[in-house]
């Protein structure tokens, strides 16, 4: 949200709506824009945790096992884990899609209203340009 001083016309409309004179200056809050897909940043969408610490570590542990020596309980555990791998990969793919949408220049451009000065704006625009629209 950004704040700006209300114009005379906006103050006049507000006064007409409430039927009394308002103190001046009056300020309005406006939406600076909308940045979507911020939920990609939620902790449960941590790809490193999901792919490195879960899949990779379990794959390493599984590769060290002698399947012929496993108990029924152990086999059931690893069968259940292996059955969930496709779901984890599909979830990771969906999260990557969210990250791609989050990092689209058109999505991030709304942050531009928070900048002050030509140097910040130039840097931000160069950053957005480096992302490209692919």
Coordinates of N, CA and C in Angstrom, one line a residue:
X1 N 0.8 -1.2 0.0 CA 0.0 0.0 0.0 C 0.9 1.2 0.0
X2 N 0.5 2.2 -0.8 CA 1.2 3.5 -0.8 C 0.2 4.5 -0.3
X3 N 0.7 5.6 0.1 CA -0.1 6.7 0.7 C 0.1 8.0 -0.2
X4 N -0.9 8.7 -0.5 CA -0.8 9.9 -1.2 C -1.8 10.9 -0.7
X5 N -1.6 12.2 -1.0 CA -2.5 13.2 -0.6 C -3.7 13.2 -1.6
X6 N -4.9 13.3 -1.0 CA -6.1 13.3 -1.8 C -6.3 14.6 -2.6
X7 N -6.8 14.4 -3.8 CA -7.1 15.6 -4.6 C -8.3 16.3 -4.1
X8 N -8.5 17.6 -4.5 CA -9.7 18.3 -4.1 C -11.0 17.6 -4.5
X9 N -11.0 17.1 -5.7 CA -12.2 16.3 -6.1 C -12.5 15.1 -5.3
X10 N -11.4 14.4 -4.9 CA -11.6 13.2 -4.0 C -12.1 13.6 -2.6
X11 N -11.6 14.7 -2.1 CA -12.1 15.2 -0.8 C -13.6 15.7 -0.9
X12 N -13.9 16.4 -2.0 CA -15.3 16.8 -2.2 C -16.2 15.6 -2.3
X13 N -15.9 14.6 -3.0 CA -16.7 13.4 -3.0 C -16.9 12.7 -1.7
X14 N -15.8 12.7 -0.9 CA -15.9 12.1 0.4 C -16.8 13.0 1.3
X15 N -16.6 14.3 1.3 CA -17.5 15.2 2.1 C -18.9 15.0 1.7
X16 N -19.2 14.9 0.4 CA -20.6 14.7 -0.1 C -21.2 13.4 0.4
X17 N -20.4 12.4 0.5 CA -20.8 11.1 0.9 C -21.2 11.0 2.4
X18 N -20.4 11.8 3.2 CA -20.7 11.7 4.7 C -21.4 12.9 5.2
X19 N -21.6 13.9 4.3 CA -22.4 15.1 4.7 C -21.8 16.1 5.6
X20 N -20.5 16.1 5.7 CA -19.8 17.1 6.5 C -18.4 17.4 6.0
X21 N -17.9 18.5 6.4 CA -16.5 18.9 6.0 C -15.4 18.1 6.7
X22 N -14.4 17.8 5.9 CA -13.3 17.0 6.4 C -12.1 17.9 6.6
X23 N -11.3 17.6 7.6 CA -10.0 18.3 7.9 C -9.0 18.0 6.7
X24 N -8.2 19.0 6.5 CA -7.2 18.9 5.4 C -5.8 18.9 6.0
X25 N -4.8 18.3 5.4 CA -4.9 17.5 4.2 C -5.4 16.1 4.6
X26 N -6.0 15.5 3.5 CA -6.5 14.1 3.6 C -5.6 13.2 2.8
X27 N -5.4 12.0 3.3 CA -4.5 11.0 2.6 C -5.3 9.8 2.3
X28 N -4.9 9.2 1.1 CA -5.6 8.0 0.7 C -4.5 6.9 0.6
X29 N -4.9 5.7 0.9 CA -4.1 4.5 0.7 C -4.5 3.8 -0.5
X30 N -3.5 3.5 -1.3 CA -3.8 2.8 -2.6 C -2.9 1.6 -2.7
X31 N -3.4 0.6 -3.4 CA -2.6 -0.6 -3.7 C -1.5 -0.2 -4.6
X32 N -0.3 -0.6 -4.3 CA 0.8 -0.3 -5.1 C 0.9 -1.3 -6.3
X33 N 0.2 -2.4 -6.2 CA 0.3 -3.4 -7.2 C 0.1 -4.8 -6.5
X34 N 0.1 -5.8 -7.3 CA -0.1 -7.1 -6.7 C 1.1 -8.0 -7.2
X35 N 1.7 -8.7 -6.2 CA 2.8 -9.6 -6.5 C 2.2 -11.0 -6.2
X36 N 2.1 -11.8 -7.2 CA 1.5 -13.1 -7.0 C 2.5 -14.2 -6.7
X37 N 2.0 -15.4 -6.4 CA 2.9 -16.6 -6.2 C 3.8 -16.4 -5.0
X38 N 3.6 -15.6 -4.0 CA 4.4 -15.5 -2.9 C 4.4 -16.7 -2.0
X39 N 3.4 -17.5 -2.2 CA 3.3 -18.8 -1.4 C 4.4 -19.7 -1.8
X40 N 5.0 -19.5 -3.0 CA 6.2 -20.3 -3.3 C 7.3 -20.2 -2.3
X41 N 7.3 -19.2 -1.5 CA 8.3 -18.9 -0.5 C 8.0 -19.6 0.8
X42 N 6.9 -20.2 0.9 CA 6.5 -20.9 2.2 C 7.5 -22.0 2.5
X43 N 7.8 -22.3 3.8 CA 8.7 -23.3 4.2 C 8.4 -24.7 3.6
X44 N 7.2 -25.0 3.4 CA 6.8 -26.3 2.9 C 7.2 -26.5 1.4
X45 N 7.6 -25.4 0.8 CA 8.0 -25.4 -0.6 C 9.5 -25.3 -0.8
X46 N 10.2 -25.7 0.2 CA 11.7 -25.7 0.2 C 12.2 -26.9 -0.6
X47 N 12.6 -26.6 -1.8 CA 13.1 -27.7 -2.7 C 14.3 -28.3 -2.2
X48 N 15.2 -27.6 -1.6 CA 16.4 -28.2 -1.0 C 16.1 -29.3 0.0
X49 N 15.2 -28.9 0.9 CA 14.8 -29.9 1.9 C 14.1 -31.1 1.3
X50 N 13.3 -30.8 0.3 CA 12.5 -31.9 -0.3 C 13.4 -32.8 -1.1
X51 N 14.3 -32.2 -2.0 CA 15.0 -33.1 -2.9 C 16.4 -33.5 -2.4
X52 N 17.1 -32.7 -1.6 CA 18.4 -33.1 -1.2 C 18.3 -33.9 0.1
X53 N 17.6 -33.3 1.1 CA 17.6 -34.0 2.4 C 16.6 -35.2 2.5
X54 N 15.6 -35.2 1.7 CA 14.6 -36.3 1.7 C 15.0 -37.3 0.7
X55 N 14.8 -36.9 -0.6 CA 15.1 -37.9 -1.7 C 16.5 -38.4 -1.7
X56 N 17.5 -37.5 -1.7 CA 18.9 -37.9 -1.9 C 19.4 -38.7 -0.7
X57 N 19.1 -38.3 0.5 CA 19.5 -39.1 1.7 C 18.9 -40.5 1.7
X58 N 17.6 -40.5 1.4 CA 16.9 -41.8 1.3 C 17.5 -42.7 0.2
X59 N 17.8 -42.1 -0.9 CA 18.3 -42.9 -2.0 C 19.7 -43.5 -1.7
X60 N 20.5 -42.7 -1.0 CA 21.8 -43.1 -0.5 C 21.6 -44.3 0.5
X61 N 20.7 -44.1 1.4 CA 20.5 -45.2 2.4 C 20.0 -46.4 1.7
X62 N 19.1 -46.3 0.8 CA 18.5 -47.4 0.1 C 19.6 -48.2 -0.7
X63 N 20.5 -47.4 -1.4 CA 21.5 -48.0 -2.2 C 22.5 -48.9 -1.4
X64 N 22.6 -48.6 -0.1 CA 23.5 -49.3 0.8 C 22.9 -50.6 1.3
X65 N 21.6 -50.8 1.1 CA 20.9 -51.9 1.7 C 21.1 -53.2 0.9
X66 N 21.1 -54.3 1.6 CA 21.0 -55.6 0.9 C 19.6 -56.1 1.0
X67 N 18.9 -56.0 -0.1 CA 17.4 -56.2 -0.1 C 17.1 -57.6 0.4
X68 N 18.0 -58.6 0.0 CA 17.7 -60.0 0.4 C 17.8 -60.2 2.0
X69 N 18.4 -59.2 2.6 CA 18.5 -59.4 4.1 C 17.5 -58.5 4.9
X70 N 16.6 -57.8 4.2 CA 15.7 -56.9 4.9 C 14.5 -57.8 5.5
X71 N 14.0 -57.3 6.6 CA 12.8 -57.9 7.2 C 11.6 -57.4 6.4
X72 N 10.4 -58.1 6.7 CA 9.2 -57.7 6.1 C 8.8 -56.2 6.4
X73 N 9.1 -55.8 7.6 CA 8.8 -54.5 8.1 C 9.7 -53.5 7.3
X74 N 10.9 -53.8 7.2 CA 11.9 -52.9 6.4 C 11.5 -52.8 5.0
X75 N 11.1 -54.0 4.4 CA 10.7 -54.0 3.0 C 9.4 -53.1 2.8
X76 N 8.5 -53.3 3.7 CA 7.3 -52.5 3.6 C 7.6 -51.0 3.7
X77 N 8.5 -50.6 4.6 CA 8.9 -49.2 4.8 C 9.5 -48.7 3.5
X78 N 10.4 -49.4 2.9 CA 11.1 -48.9 1.6 C 10.1 -49.0 0.4
X79 N 9.2 -49.9 0.4 CA 8.2 -50.0 -0.7 C 7.3 -48.8 -0.6
X80 N 6.9 -48.4 0.6 CA 6.0 -47.3 0.8 C 6.8 -46.0 0.4
X81 N 8.0 -45.9 0.8 CA 8.8 -44.7 0.5 C 9.0 -44.6 -1.0
X82 N 9.3 -45.7 -1.7 CA 9.5 -45.7 -3.1 C 8.2 -45.3 -3.9
X83 N 7.1 -45.8 -3.3 CA 5.8 -45.4 -3.9 C 5.5 -43.9 -3.9
X84 N 6.1 -43.2 -2.9 CA 5.9 -41.8 -2.8 C 6.8 -40.9 -3.6
X85 N 7.8 -41.5 -4.2 CA 8.9 -40.7 -4.9 C 8.2 -39.9 -6.0
X86 N 7.4 -40.6 -6.8 CA 6.7 -39.9 -7.9 C 5.9 -38.7 -7.4
X87 N 5.2 -38.8 -6.3 CA 4.5 -37.7 -5.8 C 5.4 -36.5 -5.4
X88 N 6.5 -36.9 -4.8 CA 7.5 -35.8 -4.4 C 8.0 -35.1 -5.6
X89 N 8.3 -35.8 -6.7 CA 8.8 -35.2 -7.9 C 7.7 -34.3 -8.5
X90 N 6.5 -34.8 -8.5 CA 5.4 -34.0 -9.1 C 5.2 -32.7 -8.3
X91 N 5.3 -32.8 -6.9 CA 5.2 -31.6 -6.1 C 6.3 -30.7 -6.3
X92 N 7.5 -31.2 -6.5 CA 8.7 -30.4 -6.8 C 8.5 -29.6 -8.1
X93 N 8.0 -30.3 -9.1 CA 7.7 -29.7 -10.4 C 6.7 -28.6 -10.3
X94 N 5.7 -28.8 -9.5 CA 4.7 -27.7 -9.2 C 5.3 -26.5 -8.5
X95 N 6.2 -26.8 -7.6 CA 6.8 -25.7 -6.9 C 7.7 -24.9 -7.8
X96 N 8.5 -25.6 -8.7 CA 9.3 -24.9 -9.6 C 8.4 -24.0 -10.5
X97 N 7.3 -24.5 -10.9 CA 6.4 -23.7 -11.7 C 6.0 -22.4 -11.0
X98 N 5.7 -22.5 -9.7 CA 5.3 -21.4 -8.9 C 6.5 -20.4 -8.8
X99 N 7.7 -20.9 -8.6 CA 8.9 -20.0 -8.5 C 9.1 -19.3 -9.9
X100 N 8.8 -20.0 -11.0 CA 9.0 -19.3 -12.3 C 8.0 -18.2 -12.4
X101 N 6.7 -18.4 -12.0 CA 5.7 -17.4 -12.1 C 6.1 -16.2 -11.1
X102 N 6.5 -16.6 -9.9 CA 6.9 -15.5 -9.0 C 8.0 -14.6 -9.6
X103 N 9.0 -15.2 -10.3 CA 10.1 -14.5 -10.8 C 9.9 -13.9 -12.2
X104 N 8.7 -13.9 -12.7 CA 8.5 -13.3 -14.0 C 8.6 -11.8 -13.8
X105 N 9.3 -11.1 -14.7 CA 9.4 -9.6 -14.5 C 8.1 -8.9 -14.4
X106 N 7.1 -9.3 -15.1 CA 5.8 -8.6 -15.0 C 5.2 -8.8 -13.6
X107 N 5.5 -9.9 -12.9 CA 5.0 -10.1 -11.5 C 5.8 -9.3 -10.5
X108 N 7.1 -9.2 -10.7 CA 7.9 -8.5 -9.7 C 7.9 -7.0 -9.9
X109 N 7.4 -6.5 -11.1 CA 7.4 -5.1 -11.4 C 6.7 -4.2 -10.4
X110 N 5.7 -4.8 -9.7 CA 5.0 -4.1 -8.7 C 5.9 -3.5 -7.6
X111 N 7.0 -4.2 -7.3 CA 7.9 -3.7 -6.3 C 8.6 -2.4 -6.7
X112 N 8.5 -2.0 -7.9 CA 9.1 -0.8 -8.4 C 8.6 0.5 -7.7
X113 N 7.4 0.5 -7.2 CA 6.8 1.7 -6.5 C 7.5 1.9 -5.1
X114 N 8.2 0.9 -4.6 CA 8.9 1.0 -3.4 C 10.3 1.7 -3.5
X115 N 10.7 1.9 -4.7 CA 12.1 2.4 -5.0 C 12.1 3.9 -4.9
X116 N 13.3 4.4 -4.5 CA 13.4 5.9 -4.4 C 14.7 6.3 -5.2
X117 N 14.5 7.0 -6.2 CA 15.7 7.5 -6.9 C 16.0 6.8 -8.2
X118 N 16.7 7.4 -9.0 CA 17.0 6.9 -10.4 C 17.9 5.7 -10.3
X119 N 18.9 5.7 -9.3 CA 19.9 4.6 -9.2 C 19.2 3.3 -8.9
X120 N 18.3 3.4 -7.9 CA 17.6 2.2 -7.5 C 16.7 1.7 -8.6
X121 N 16.0 2.6 -9.3 CA 15.1 2.2 -10.4 C 15.9 1.6 -11.5
X122 N 17.1 2.1 -11.8 CA 17.9 1.6 -12.9 C 18.4 0.2 -12.5
X123 N 18.8 0.0 -11.3 CA 19.3 -1.3 -10.8 C 18.1 -2.3 -10.9
X124 N 17.0 -1.9 -10.4 CA 15.8 -2.8 -10.4 C 15.4 -3.2 -11.8
X125 N 15.4 -2.2 -12.7 CA 15.0 -2.5 -14.1 C 16.0 -3.4 -14.8
X126 N 17.3 -3.2 -14.5 CA 18.3 -4.1 -15.0 C 18.1 -5.5 -14.5
X127 N 17.8 -5.6 -13.2 CA 17.5 -7.0 -12.6 C 16.3 -7.6 -13.4
X128 N 15.2 -6.9 -13.5 CA 14.0 -7.4 -14.2 C 14.4 -7.8 -15.6
X129 N 15.2 -7.0 -16.3 CA 15.6 -7.3 -17.7 C 16.4 -8.6 -17.7
X130 N 17.3 -8.8 -16.7 CA 18.1 -10.0 -16.7 C 17.3 -11.3 -16.5
X131 N 16.1 -11.1 -15.9 CA 15.2 -12.3 -15.7 C 14.6 -12.7 -17.1
X132 N 14.3 -11.7 -17.9 CA 13.7 -12.0 -19.2 C 12.4 -12.7 -19.1
X133 N 11.6 -12.6 -20.2 CA 10.4 -13.3 -20.3 C 10.5 -14.5 -21.2
X134 N 10.7 -15.7 -20.7 CA 10.9 -16.9 -21.5 C 9.7 -17.8 -21.4

